[in-house]
Short mmCIF file of C-alpha atoms in Angstrom, two decimals:
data_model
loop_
_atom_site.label_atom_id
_atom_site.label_comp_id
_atom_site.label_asym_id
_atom_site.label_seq_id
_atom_site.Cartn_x
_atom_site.Cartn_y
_atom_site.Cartn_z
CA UNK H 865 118.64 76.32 85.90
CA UNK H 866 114.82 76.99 85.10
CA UNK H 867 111.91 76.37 87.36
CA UNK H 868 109.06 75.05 85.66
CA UNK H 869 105.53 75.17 87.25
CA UNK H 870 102.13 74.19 86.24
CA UNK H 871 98.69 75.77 87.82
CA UNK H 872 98.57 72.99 90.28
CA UNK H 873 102.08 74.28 92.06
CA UNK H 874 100.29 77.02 93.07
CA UNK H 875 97.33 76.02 94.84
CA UNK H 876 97.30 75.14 98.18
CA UNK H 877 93.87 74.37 98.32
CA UNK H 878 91.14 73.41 95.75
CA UNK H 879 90.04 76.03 94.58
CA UNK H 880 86.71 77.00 91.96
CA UNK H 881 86.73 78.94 89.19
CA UNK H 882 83.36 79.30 86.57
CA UNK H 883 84.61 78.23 83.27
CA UNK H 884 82.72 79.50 80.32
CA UNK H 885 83.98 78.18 76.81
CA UNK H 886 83.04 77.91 73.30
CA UNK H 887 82.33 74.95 71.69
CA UNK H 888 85.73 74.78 69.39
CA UNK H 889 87.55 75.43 72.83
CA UNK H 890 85.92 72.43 74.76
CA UNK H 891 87.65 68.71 74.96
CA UNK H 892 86.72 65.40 75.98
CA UNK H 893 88.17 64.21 80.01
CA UNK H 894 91.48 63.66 79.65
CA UNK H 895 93.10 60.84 81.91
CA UNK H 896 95.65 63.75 83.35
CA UNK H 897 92.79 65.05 85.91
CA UNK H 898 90.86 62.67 88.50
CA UNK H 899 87.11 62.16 88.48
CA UNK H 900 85.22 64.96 90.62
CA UNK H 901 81.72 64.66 92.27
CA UNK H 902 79.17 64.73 88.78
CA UNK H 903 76.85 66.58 90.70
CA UNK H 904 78.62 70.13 90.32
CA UNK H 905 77.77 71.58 87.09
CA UNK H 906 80.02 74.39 87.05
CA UNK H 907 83.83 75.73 87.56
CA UNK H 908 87.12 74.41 87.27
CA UNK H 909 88.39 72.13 90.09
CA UNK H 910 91.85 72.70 91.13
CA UNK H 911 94.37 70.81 93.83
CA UNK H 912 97.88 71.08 94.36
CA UNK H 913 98.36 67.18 92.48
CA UNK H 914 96.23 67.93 89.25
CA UNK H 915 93.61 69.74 88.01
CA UNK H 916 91.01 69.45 85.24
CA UNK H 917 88.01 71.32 84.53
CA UNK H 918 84.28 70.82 84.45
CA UNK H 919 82.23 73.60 82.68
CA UNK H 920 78.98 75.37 83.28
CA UNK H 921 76.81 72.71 81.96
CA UNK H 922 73.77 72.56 79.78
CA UNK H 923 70.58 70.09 79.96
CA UNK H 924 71.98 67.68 77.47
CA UNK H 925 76.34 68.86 78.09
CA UNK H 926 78.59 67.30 80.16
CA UNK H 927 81.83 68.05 79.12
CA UNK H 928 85.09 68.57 81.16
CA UNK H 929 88.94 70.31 79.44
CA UNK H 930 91.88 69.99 80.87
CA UNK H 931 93.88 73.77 81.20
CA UNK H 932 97.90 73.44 80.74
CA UNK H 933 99.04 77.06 81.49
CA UNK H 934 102.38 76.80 82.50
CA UNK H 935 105.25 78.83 82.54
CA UNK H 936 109.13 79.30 83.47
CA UNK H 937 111.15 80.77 86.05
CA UNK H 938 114.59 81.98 85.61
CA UNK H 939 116.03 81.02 89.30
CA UNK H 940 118.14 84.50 89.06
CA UNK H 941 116.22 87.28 90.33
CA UNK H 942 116.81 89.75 87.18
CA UNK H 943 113.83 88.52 85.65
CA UNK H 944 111.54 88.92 88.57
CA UNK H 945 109.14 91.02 86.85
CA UNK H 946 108.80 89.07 84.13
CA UNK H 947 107.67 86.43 86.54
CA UNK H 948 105.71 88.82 88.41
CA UNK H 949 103.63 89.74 85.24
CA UNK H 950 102.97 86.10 84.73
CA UNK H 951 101.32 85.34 88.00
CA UNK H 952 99.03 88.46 87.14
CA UNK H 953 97.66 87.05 83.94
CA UNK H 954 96.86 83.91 85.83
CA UNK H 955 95.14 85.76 89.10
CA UNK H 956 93.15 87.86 86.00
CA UNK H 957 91.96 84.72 84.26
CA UNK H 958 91.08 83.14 87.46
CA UNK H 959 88.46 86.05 88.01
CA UNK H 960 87.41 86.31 85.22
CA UNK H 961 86.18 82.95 85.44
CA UNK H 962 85.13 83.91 89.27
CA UNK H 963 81.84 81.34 89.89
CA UNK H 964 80.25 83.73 92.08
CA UNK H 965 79.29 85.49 89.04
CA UNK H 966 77.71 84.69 85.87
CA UNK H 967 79.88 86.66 83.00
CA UNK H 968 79.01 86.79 79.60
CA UNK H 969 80.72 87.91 76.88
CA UNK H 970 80.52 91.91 77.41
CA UNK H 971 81.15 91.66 80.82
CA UNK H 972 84.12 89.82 81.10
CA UNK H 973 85.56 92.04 78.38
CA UNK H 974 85.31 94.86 80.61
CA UNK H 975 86.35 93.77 83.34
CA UNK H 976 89.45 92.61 81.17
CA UNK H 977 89.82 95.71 79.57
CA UNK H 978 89.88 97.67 82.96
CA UNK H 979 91.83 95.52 84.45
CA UNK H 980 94.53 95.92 81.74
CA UNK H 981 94.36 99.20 82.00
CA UNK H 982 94.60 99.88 85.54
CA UNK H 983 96.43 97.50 87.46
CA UNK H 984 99.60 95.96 85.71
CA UNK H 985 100.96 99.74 84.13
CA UNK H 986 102.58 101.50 86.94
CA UNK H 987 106.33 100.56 88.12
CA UNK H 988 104.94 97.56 90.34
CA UNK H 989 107.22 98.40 93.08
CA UNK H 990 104.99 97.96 95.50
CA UNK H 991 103.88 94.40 94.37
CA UNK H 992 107.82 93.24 93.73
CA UNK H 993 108.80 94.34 97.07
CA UNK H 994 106.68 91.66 98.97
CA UNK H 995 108.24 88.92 96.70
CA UNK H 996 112.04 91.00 97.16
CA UNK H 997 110.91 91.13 101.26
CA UNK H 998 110.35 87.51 101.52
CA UNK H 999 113.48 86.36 99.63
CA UNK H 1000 115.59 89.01 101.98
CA UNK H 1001 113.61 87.27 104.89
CA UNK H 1002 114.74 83.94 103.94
CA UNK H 1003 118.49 84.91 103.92
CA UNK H 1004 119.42 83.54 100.50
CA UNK H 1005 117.48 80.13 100.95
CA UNK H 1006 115.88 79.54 97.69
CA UNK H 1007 112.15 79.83 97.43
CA UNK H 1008 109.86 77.05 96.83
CA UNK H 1009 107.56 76.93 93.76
CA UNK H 1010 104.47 78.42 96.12
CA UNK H 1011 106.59 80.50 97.59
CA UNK H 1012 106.98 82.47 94.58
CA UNK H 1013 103.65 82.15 93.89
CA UNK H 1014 101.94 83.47 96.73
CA UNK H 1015 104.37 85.93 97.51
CA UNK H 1016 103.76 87.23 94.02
CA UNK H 1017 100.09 86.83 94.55
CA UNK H 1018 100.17 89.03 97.99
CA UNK H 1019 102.13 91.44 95.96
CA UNK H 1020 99.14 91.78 93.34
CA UNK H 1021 96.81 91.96 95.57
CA UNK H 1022 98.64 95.54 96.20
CA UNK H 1023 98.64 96.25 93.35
CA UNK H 1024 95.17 95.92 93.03
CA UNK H 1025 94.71 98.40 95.93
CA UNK H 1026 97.04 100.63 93.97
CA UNK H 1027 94.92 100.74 91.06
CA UNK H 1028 91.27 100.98 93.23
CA UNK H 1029 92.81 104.31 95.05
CA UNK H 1030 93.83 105.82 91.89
CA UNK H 1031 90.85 105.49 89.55
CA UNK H 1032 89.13 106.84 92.61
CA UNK H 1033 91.59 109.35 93.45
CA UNK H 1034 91.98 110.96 89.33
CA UNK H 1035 87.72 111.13 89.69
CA UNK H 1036 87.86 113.00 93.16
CA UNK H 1037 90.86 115.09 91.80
CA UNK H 1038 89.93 116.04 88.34
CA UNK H 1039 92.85 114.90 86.63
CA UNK H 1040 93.56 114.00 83.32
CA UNK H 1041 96.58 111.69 83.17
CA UNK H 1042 97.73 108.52 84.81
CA UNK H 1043 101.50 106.70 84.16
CA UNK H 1044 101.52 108.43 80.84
CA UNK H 1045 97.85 107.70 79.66
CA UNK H 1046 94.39 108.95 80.28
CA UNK H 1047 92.91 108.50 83.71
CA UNK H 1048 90.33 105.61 83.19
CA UNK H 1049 87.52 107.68 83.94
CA UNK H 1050 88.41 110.57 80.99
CA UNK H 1051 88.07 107.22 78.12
CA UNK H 1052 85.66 106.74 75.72
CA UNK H 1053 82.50 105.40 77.39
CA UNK H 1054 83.98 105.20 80.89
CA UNK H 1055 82.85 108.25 82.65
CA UNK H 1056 81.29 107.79 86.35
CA UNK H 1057 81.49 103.99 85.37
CA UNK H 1058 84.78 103.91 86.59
CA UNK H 1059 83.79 104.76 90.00
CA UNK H 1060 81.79 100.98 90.19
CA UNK H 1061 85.11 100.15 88.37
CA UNK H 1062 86.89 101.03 91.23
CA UNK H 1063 84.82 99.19 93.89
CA UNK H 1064 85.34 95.89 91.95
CA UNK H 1065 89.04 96.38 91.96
CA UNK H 1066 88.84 96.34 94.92
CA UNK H 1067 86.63 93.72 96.18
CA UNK H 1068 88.72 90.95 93.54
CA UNK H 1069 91.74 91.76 96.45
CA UNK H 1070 89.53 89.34 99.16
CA UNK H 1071 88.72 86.86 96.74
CA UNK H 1072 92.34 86.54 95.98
CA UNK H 1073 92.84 86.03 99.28
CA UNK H 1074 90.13 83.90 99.96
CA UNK H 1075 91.54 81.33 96.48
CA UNK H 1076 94.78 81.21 97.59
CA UNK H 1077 95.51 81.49 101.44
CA UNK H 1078 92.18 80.23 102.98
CA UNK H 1079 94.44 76.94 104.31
CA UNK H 1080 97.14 79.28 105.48
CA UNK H 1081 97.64 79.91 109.44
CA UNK H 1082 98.03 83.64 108.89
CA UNK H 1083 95.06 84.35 106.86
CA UNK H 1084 92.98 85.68 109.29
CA UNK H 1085 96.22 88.37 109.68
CA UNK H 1086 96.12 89.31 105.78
CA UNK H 1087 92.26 89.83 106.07
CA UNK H 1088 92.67 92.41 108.78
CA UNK H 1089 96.14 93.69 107.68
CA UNK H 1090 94.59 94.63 104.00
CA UNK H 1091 91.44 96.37 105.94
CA UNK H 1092 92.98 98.05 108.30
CA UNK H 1093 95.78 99.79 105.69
CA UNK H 1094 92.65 100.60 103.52
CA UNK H 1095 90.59 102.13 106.05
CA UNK H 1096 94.28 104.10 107.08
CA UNK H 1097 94.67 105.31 103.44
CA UNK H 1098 90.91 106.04 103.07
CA UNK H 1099 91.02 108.10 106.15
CA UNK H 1100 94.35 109.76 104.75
CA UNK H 1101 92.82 110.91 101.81
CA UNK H 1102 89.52 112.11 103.61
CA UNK H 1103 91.78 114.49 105.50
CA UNK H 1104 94.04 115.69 102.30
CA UNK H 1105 89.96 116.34 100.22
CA UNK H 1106 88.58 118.19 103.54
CA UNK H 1107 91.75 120.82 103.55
CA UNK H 1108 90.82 121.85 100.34
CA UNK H 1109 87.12 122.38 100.62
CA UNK H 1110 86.40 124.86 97.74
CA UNK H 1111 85.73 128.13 99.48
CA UNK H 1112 87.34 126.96 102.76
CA UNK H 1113 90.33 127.32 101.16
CA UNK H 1114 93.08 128.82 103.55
CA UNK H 1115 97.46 128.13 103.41
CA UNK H 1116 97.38 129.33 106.94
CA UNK H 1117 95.87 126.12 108.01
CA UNK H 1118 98.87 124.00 106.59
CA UNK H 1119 101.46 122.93 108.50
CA UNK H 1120 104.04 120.83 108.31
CA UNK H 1121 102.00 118.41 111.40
CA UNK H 1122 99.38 118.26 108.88
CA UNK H 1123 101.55 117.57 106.10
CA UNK H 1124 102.94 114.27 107.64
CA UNK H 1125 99.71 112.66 109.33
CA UNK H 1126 97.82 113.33 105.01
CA UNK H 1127 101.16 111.56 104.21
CA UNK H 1128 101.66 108.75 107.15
CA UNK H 1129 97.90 107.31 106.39
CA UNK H 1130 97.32 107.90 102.67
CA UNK H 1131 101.01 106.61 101.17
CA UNK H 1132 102.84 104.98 104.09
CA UNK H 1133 100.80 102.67 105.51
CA UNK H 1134 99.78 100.93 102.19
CA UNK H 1135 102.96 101.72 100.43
CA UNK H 1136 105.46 100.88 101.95
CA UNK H 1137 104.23 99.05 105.26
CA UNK H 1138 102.17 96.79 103.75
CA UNK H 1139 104.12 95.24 101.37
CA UNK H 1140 106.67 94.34 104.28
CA UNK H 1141 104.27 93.42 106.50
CA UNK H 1142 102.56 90.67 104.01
CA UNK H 1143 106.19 89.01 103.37
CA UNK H 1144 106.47 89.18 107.41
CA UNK H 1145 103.18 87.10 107.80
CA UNK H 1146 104.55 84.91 105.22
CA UNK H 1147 107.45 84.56 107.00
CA UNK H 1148 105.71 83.39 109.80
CA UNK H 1149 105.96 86.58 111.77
CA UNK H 1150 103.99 88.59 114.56
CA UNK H 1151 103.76 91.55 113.26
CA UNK H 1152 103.46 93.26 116.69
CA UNK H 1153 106.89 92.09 117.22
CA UNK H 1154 108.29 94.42 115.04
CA UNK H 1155 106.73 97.61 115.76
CA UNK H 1156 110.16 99.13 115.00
CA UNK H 1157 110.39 98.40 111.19
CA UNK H 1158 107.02 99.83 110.90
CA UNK H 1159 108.05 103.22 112.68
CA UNK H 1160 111.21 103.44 109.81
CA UNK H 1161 108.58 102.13 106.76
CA UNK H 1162 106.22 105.12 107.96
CA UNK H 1163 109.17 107.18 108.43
CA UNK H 1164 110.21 106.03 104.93
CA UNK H 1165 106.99 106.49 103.12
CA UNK H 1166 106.93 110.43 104.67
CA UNK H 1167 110.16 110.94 102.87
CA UNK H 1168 108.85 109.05 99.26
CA UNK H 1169 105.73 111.32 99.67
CA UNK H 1170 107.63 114.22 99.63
CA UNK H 1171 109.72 113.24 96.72
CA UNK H 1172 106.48 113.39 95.15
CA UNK H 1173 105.19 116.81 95.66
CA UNK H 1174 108.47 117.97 94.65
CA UNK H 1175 108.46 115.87 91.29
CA UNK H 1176 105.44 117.01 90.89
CA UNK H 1177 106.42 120.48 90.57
CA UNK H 1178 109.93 120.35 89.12
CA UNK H 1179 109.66 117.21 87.41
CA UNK H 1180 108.91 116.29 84.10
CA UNK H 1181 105.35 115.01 82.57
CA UNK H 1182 107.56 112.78 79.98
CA UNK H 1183 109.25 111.32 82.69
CA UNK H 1184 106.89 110.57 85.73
CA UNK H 1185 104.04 109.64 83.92
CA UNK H 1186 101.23 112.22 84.98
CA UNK H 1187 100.80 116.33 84.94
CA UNK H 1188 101.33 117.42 88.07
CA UNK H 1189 98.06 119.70 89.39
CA UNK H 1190 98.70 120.10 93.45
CA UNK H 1191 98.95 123.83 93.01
CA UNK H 1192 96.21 123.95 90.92
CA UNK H 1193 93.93 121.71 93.47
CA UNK H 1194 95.18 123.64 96.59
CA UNK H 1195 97.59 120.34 97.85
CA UNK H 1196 98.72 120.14 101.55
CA UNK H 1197 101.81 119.77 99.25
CA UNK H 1198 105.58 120.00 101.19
CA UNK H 1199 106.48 122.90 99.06
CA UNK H 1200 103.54 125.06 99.75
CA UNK H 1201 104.33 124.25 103.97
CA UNK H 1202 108.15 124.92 103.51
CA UNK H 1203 106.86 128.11 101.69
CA UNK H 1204 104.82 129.65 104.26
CA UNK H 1205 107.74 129.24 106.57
CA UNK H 1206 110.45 130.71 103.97
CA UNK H 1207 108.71 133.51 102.42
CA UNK H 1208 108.59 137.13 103.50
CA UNK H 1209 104.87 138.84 104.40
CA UNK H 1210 105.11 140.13 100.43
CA UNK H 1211 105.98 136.62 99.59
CA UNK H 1212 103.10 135.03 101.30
CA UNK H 1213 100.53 137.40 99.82
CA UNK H 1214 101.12 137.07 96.28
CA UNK H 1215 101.37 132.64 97.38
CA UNK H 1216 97.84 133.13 98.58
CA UNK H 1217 96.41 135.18 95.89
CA UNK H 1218 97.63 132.35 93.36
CA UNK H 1219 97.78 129.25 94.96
CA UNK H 1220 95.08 127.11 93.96
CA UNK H 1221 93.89 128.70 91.11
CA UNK H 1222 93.68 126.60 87.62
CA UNK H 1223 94.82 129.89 85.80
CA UNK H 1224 98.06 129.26 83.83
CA UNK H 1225 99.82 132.39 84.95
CA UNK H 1226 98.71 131.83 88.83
CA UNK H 1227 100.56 128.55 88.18
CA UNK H 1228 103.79 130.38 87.00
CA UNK H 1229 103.76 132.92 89.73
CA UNK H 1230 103.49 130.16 91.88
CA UNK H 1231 106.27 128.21 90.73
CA UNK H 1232 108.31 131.84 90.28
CA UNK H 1233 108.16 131.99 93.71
CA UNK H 1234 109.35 128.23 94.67
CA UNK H 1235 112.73 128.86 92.90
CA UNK H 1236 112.72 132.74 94.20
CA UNK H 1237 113.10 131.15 97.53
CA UNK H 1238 115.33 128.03 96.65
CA UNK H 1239 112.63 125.29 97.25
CA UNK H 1240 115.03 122.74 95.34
CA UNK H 1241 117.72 123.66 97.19
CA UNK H 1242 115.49 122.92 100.66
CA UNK H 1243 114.63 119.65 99.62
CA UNK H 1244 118.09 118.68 98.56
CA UNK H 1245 119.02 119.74 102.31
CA UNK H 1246 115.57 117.73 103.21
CA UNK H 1247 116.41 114.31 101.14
CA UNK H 1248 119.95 114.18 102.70
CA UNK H 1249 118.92 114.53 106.14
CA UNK H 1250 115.99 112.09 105.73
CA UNK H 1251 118.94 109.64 104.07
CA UNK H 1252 121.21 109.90 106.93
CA UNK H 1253 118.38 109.39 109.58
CA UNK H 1254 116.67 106.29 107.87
CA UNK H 1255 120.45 104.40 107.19
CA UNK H 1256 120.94 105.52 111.15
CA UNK H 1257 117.81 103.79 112.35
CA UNK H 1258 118.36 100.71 109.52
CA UNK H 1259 121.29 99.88 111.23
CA UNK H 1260 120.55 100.18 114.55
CA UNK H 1261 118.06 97.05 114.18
CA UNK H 1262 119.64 93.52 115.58
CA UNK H 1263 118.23 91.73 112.66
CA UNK H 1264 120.56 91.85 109.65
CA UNK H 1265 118.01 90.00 107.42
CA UNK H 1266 115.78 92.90 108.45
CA UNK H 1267 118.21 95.31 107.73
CA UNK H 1268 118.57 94.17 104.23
CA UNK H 1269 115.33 94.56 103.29
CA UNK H 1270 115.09 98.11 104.81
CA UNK H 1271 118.01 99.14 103.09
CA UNK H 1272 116.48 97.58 99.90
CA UNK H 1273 113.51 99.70 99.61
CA UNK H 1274 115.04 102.75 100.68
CA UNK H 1275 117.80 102.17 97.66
CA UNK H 1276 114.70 101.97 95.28
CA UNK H 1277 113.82 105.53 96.57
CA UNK H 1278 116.75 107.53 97.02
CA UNK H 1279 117.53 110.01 94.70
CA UNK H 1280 114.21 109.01 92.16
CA UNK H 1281 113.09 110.89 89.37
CA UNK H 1282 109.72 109.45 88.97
#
């Protein structure tokens, strides 16, 4: 059984979109669209019946095409990227034809080219789990056409997010690789660029949100949800850049306290809360209601964070996608905290003679040291306790749907190796 949707499936309210085309590329009014006010000179009018397209017109033009972009849906769930993917290239087209902006040529190659780049390359868990959420949620009822639509959308728009925080974060850090590939900023041309890069990442999130989920009841909700978790992150990574302040730079300051609250605001909130709380609203849900599965998604992004400054000691370039540079940058990393607290006074001195150094051989003393002291063997111990207390606290919630989707994203996380 395939699902088979057309653009107008997925808007649930009209919706504008500047349309620039070449001449070869523009037809005569078909009798598929209906007749729109002649008066607008621009964009592409969209409604949930039909759609059909006027373009930017010129003194003598008047011309109007008709866009057939649809696509197919697999009703198993195997596929789901695939589907995901899909939805991106039509959110990308949509702004790249955004009216609020006159694009030529150059311009809307770049913003193309960046967007390519930067947004659709990671693992797109974040994105998929709003779309997984909201199925879970439902408890097996199949989703409707929209459904999978704006779901996916909401997931994108994290995605989005994703991408603005890391262009930003490989400038602010200095680093060199991203999921296998230069950071944006190190490519030809690109430079400081990227930082304006950034910013329109992510100011394309509200006028996703503003396309497809003006006419929704919870709108209002995503707007502040999406600020608030990006002020939270932003605030997260203002504390992880002022701890290592070149010349301020001192381990006895870092604690494991410190550790968690870098962690809670500049992974878990946007993470792993977010995506939960968008299929939530979706859902039709208060999210003050359910306080609790925030408190185990926090809990849960803590634990994923983590993961990460482990992998990026002792795991592979190859494999996870980037070079791993928290020693070198002086990281409130969880191996540098656990550490402090395992090492002998001998230990700690020849830690904080190294750490944060760029030096190759400060590097290998460092990492000497973490297996000296069996820091893989303290976060095995770590990983299983942080298991056992999650699946405790999963379980304990009334609502099995709920528990589900818990259990669902702490699956994708357990044990990783990137």
């Amino acid at each position: 059984m395939c699902y088979t949707f057309t653009l107008d499936n997925f808007s649930t309210n009209r919706i504008d979109i500047n349309n620039q085309r070449t001449a070869s590329n523009r037809v005569a009014e078909t009798a598929h669209g209906t007749q729109h006010d002649s008066n607008r000179n621009r964009g592409i009018s969209l409604t949930r019946q039909n759609f059909s397209y006027k373009t930017k017109a010129k003194a003598n033009q008047h011309f109007a095409a008709i866009l057939s972009l649809s696509f197919s849906f697999s009703s198993k769930m195997s596929d789901l990227k695939s589907k995901f993917v899909e939805v991106y290239n039509i959110l990308k087209q949509e702004l790249l034809n955004d009216p609020a902006f006159e694009f030529t040529d150059v311009s809307r190659q770049w913003v193309e080219r960046m967007l390519d780049y930067n947004v659709p390359g990671g693992k797109l868990n974040r994105g998929l789990s709003v779309v997984d959420s909201y199925k879970l949620l439902k408890e097996g009822e199949e989703l409707t056409d929209d459904e999978i639509f704006l779901s996916s959308a909401l997931g994108w728009c994290i995605e989005w997010l994703q991408a603005y925080f890391l262009v930003l974060d490989d400038i602010m850090d200095g680093s060199h690789t991203r999921r296998g590939q230069p950071c944006w900023f190190r490519r030809p041309k690109i430079g400081m660029i990227a930082v304006n890069d950034g910013i329109i990442l992510r100011n394309h999130i509200p006028r996703i949100l503003k396309k497809h989920f003006r006419g929704k009841p919870y709108y209002v909700d995503l707007l502040d949800l999406f600020n608030e978790v990006e002020f939270q992150t932003a605030s997260g990574q203002m504390i992880d850049l002022i701890t290592t302040i070149e010349g301020e730079k001192d381990l006895t300051k870092y604690s494991l306290p410190l550790h968690c609250q870098i962690v809670q605001y500049k992974t878990a909130y946007y993470s792993f809360y977010l995506p939960v709380a968008c299929a939530l609203l979706m859902a039709g849900k208060n999210l003050d209601d359910h306080i609790d599965v925030k408190n185990i998604l926090i809990e849960m992004g803590i634990y994923f964070q983590v993961q990460d400054d482990y992998l990026d000691c002792f795991g592979t370039p190859e494999v996870i996608g980037k070079i791993g540079t928290d020693i070198e940058d002086f990281k409130c990393s969880w191996l540098v905290v656990k550490a402090m607290e395992r090492c002998n006074e001998e230990q700690k001195k020849l830690l904080i003679e190294n750490y944060g150094k760029a030096d190759p051989a400060c590097v290998a003393k460092v990492k000497e040291l973490y297996n000296t002291i069996d820091l893989q063997g303290a976060f095995a111990e770590y990983e299983s306790a942080s298991y056992e207390k999650l699946i405790k606290s999963i379980e304990a919630h009334p609502n099995k749907a709920i528990q589900a989707l818990l259990k669902s994203f702490l699956a994708k996380i357990y044990k990783r190796q990137k």
